[in-house]
mmCIF file of C-alpha atoms in Angstrom:
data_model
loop_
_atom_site.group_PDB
_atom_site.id
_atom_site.type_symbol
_atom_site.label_atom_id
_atom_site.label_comp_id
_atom_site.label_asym_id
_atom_site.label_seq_id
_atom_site.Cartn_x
_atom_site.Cartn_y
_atom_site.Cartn_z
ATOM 1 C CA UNK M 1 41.394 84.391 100.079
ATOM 2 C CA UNK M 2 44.004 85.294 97.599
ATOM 3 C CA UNK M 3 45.455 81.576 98.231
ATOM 4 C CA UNK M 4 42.109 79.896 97.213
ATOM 5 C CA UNK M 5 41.367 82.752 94.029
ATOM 6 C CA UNK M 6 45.283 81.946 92.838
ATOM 7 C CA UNK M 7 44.374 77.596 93.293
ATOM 8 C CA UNK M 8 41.691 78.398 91.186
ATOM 9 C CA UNK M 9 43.429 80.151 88.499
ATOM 10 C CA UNK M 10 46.187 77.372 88.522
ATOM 11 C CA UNK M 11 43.148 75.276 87.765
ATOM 12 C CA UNK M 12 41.573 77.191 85.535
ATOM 13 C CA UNK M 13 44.836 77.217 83.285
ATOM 14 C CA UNK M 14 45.089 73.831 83.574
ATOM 15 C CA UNK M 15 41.624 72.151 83.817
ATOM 16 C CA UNK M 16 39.269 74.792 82.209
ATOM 17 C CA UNK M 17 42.249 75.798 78.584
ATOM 18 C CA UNK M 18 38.898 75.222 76.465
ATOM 19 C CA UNK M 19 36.394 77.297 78.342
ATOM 20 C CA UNK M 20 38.955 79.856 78.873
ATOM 21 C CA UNK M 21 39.605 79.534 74.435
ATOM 22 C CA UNK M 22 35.587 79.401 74.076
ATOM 23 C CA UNK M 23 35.380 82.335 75.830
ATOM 24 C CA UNK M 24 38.095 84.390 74.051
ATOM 25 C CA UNK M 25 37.070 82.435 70.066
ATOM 26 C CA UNK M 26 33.333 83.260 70.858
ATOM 27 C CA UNK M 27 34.023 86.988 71.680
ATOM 28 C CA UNK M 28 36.064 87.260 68.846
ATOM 29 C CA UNK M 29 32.856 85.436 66.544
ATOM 30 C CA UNK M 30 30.585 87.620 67.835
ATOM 31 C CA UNK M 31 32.179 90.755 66.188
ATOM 32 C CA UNK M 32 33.336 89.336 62.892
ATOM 33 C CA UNK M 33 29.582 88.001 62.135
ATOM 34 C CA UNK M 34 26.772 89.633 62.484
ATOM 35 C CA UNK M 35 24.409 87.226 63.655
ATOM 36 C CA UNK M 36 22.138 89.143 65.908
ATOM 37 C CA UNK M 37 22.537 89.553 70.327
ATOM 38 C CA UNK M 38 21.923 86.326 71.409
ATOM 39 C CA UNK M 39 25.629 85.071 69.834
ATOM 40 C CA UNK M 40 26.899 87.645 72.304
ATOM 41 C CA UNK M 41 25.410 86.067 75.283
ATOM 42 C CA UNK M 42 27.455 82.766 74.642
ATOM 43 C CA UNK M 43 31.101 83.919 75.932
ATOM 44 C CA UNK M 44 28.976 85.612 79.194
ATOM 45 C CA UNK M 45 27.477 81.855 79.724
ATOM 46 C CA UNK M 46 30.844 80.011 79.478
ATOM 47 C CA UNK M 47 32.439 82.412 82.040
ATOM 48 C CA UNK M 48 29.622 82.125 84.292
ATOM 49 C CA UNK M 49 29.918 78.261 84.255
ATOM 50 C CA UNK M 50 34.079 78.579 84.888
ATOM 51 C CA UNK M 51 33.254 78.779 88.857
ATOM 52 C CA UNK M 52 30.875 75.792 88.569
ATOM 53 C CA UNK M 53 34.019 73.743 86.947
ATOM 54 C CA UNK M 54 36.764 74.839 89.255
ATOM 55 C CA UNK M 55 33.981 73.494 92.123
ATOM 56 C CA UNK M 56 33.331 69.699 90.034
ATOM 57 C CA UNK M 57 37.099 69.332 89.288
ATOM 58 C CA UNK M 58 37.803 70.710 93.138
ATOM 59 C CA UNK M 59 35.037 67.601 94.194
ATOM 60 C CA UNK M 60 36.816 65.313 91.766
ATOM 61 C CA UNK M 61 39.838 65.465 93.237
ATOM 62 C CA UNK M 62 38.967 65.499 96.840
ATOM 63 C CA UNK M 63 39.622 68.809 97.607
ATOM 64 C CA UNK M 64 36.887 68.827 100.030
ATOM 65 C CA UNK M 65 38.555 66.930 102.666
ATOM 66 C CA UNK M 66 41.957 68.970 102.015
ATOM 67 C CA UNK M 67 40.294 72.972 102.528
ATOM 68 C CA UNK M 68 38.370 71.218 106.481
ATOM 69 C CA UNK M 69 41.548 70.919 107.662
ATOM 70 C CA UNK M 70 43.024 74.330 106.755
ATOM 71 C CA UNK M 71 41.752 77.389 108.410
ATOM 72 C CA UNK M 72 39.210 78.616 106.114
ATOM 73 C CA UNK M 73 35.205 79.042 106.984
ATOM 74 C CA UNK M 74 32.853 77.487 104.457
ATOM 75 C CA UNK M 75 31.804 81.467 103.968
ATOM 76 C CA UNK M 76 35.280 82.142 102.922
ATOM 77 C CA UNK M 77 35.447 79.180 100.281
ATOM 78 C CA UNK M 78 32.067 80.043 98.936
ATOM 79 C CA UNK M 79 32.590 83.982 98.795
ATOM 80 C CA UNK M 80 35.903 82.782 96.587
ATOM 81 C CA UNK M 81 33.578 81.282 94.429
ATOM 82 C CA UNK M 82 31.959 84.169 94.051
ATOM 83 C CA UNK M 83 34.252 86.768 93.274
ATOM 84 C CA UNK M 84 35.876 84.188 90.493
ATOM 85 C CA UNK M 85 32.760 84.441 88.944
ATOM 86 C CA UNK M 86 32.405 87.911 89.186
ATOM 87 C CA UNK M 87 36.365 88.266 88.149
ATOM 88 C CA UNK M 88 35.816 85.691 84.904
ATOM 89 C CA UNK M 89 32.644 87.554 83.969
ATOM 90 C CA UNK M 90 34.035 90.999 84.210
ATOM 91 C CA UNK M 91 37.117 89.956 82.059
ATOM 92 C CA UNK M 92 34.974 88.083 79.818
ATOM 93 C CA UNK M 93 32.568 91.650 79.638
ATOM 94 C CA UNK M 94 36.079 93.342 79.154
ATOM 95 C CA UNK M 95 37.164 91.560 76.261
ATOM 96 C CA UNK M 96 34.060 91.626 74.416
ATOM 97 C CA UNK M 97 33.592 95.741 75.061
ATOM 98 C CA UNK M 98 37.120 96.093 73.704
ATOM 99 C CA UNK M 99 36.464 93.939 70.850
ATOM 100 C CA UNK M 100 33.239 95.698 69.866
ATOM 101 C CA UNK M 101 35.235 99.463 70.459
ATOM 102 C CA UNK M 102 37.601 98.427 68.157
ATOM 103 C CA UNK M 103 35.172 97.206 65.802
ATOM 104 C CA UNK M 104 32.887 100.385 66.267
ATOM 105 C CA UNK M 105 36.694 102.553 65.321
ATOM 106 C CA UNK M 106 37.187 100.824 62.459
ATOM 107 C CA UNK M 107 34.258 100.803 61.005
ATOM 108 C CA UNK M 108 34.006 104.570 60.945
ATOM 109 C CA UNK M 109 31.745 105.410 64.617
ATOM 110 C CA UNK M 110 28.857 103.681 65.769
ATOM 111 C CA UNK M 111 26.292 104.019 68.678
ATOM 112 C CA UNK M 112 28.448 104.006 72.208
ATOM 113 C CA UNK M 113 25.422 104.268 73.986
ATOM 114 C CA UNK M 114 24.075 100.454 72.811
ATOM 115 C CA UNK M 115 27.741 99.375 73.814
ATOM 116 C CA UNK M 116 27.660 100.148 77.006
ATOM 117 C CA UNK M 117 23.627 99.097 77.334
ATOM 118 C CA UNK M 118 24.730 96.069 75.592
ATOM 119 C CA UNK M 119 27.707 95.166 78.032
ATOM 120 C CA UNK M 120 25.738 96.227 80.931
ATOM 121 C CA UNK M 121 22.963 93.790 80.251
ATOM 122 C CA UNK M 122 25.390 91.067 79.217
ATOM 123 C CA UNK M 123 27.065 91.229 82.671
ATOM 124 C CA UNK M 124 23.600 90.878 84.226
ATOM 125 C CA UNK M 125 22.968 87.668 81.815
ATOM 126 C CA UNK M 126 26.336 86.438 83.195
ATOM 127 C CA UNK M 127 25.665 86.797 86.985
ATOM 128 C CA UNK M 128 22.577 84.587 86.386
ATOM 129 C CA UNK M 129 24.485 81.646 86.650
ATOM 130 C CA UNK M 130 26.612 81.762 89.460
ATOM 131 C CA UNK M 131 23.524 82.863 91.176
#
């Protein structure tokens, strides 16, 4: 398992560098302009799609016939899939929460309740996809 998570972040560097700067420019958009809670749902959709474009490049190159010759069950390989969604989502929810705290700091307080209801409900928007 940790083979096939660190394959995918060797990919992810080098296939997915856009995504991975969407994800990162968007969440760094969202708290500079104030353009209402669906802006913040956009870094939550790109890291739910990195999973689905670690599995096309993976098809692309013929990985497929590669991982039935190694020791892995087909539950293992799609469980990885899984958890890198649930890994890029959480770090994606990470960033964003520690952009917004900082924002809320420096902007003298704000409401740390809607944070956290915000985050929560943006991880639940995220999970949607790799569903």
């Amino acid at each position: 398992m940790k083979g096939l998570l660190l394959k995918d972040w060797y990919i992810a560097l080098r296939y997915c560098r856009i995504q991975l700067a969407i994800i990162a420019v968007m969440a760094v958009a969202t708290q500079l302009v104030d353009t209402g809670l669906v802006f913040l749902m956009y870094p939550m959709l790109f890291a739910g799609y990195l999973a689905t474009r670690i599995l096309s490049t993976d098809e692309a190159s013929g990985w497929e016939r590669f991982q039935q010759t190694m020791p892995l069950s087909r539950m293992t390989v799609v469980s990885e899939k899984y958890i890198l969604s649930l890994i890029a989502i959480g770090a994606a929810a990470l960033l964003m929460g520690i952009i917004w705290a900082l924002r809320l700091v420096f902007t003298g307080g704000g409401d740390w309740h809607q944070l956290c209801r915000v985050l929560a409900q943006l991880v639940c928007f995220g999970c949607l996809f790799p569903a």
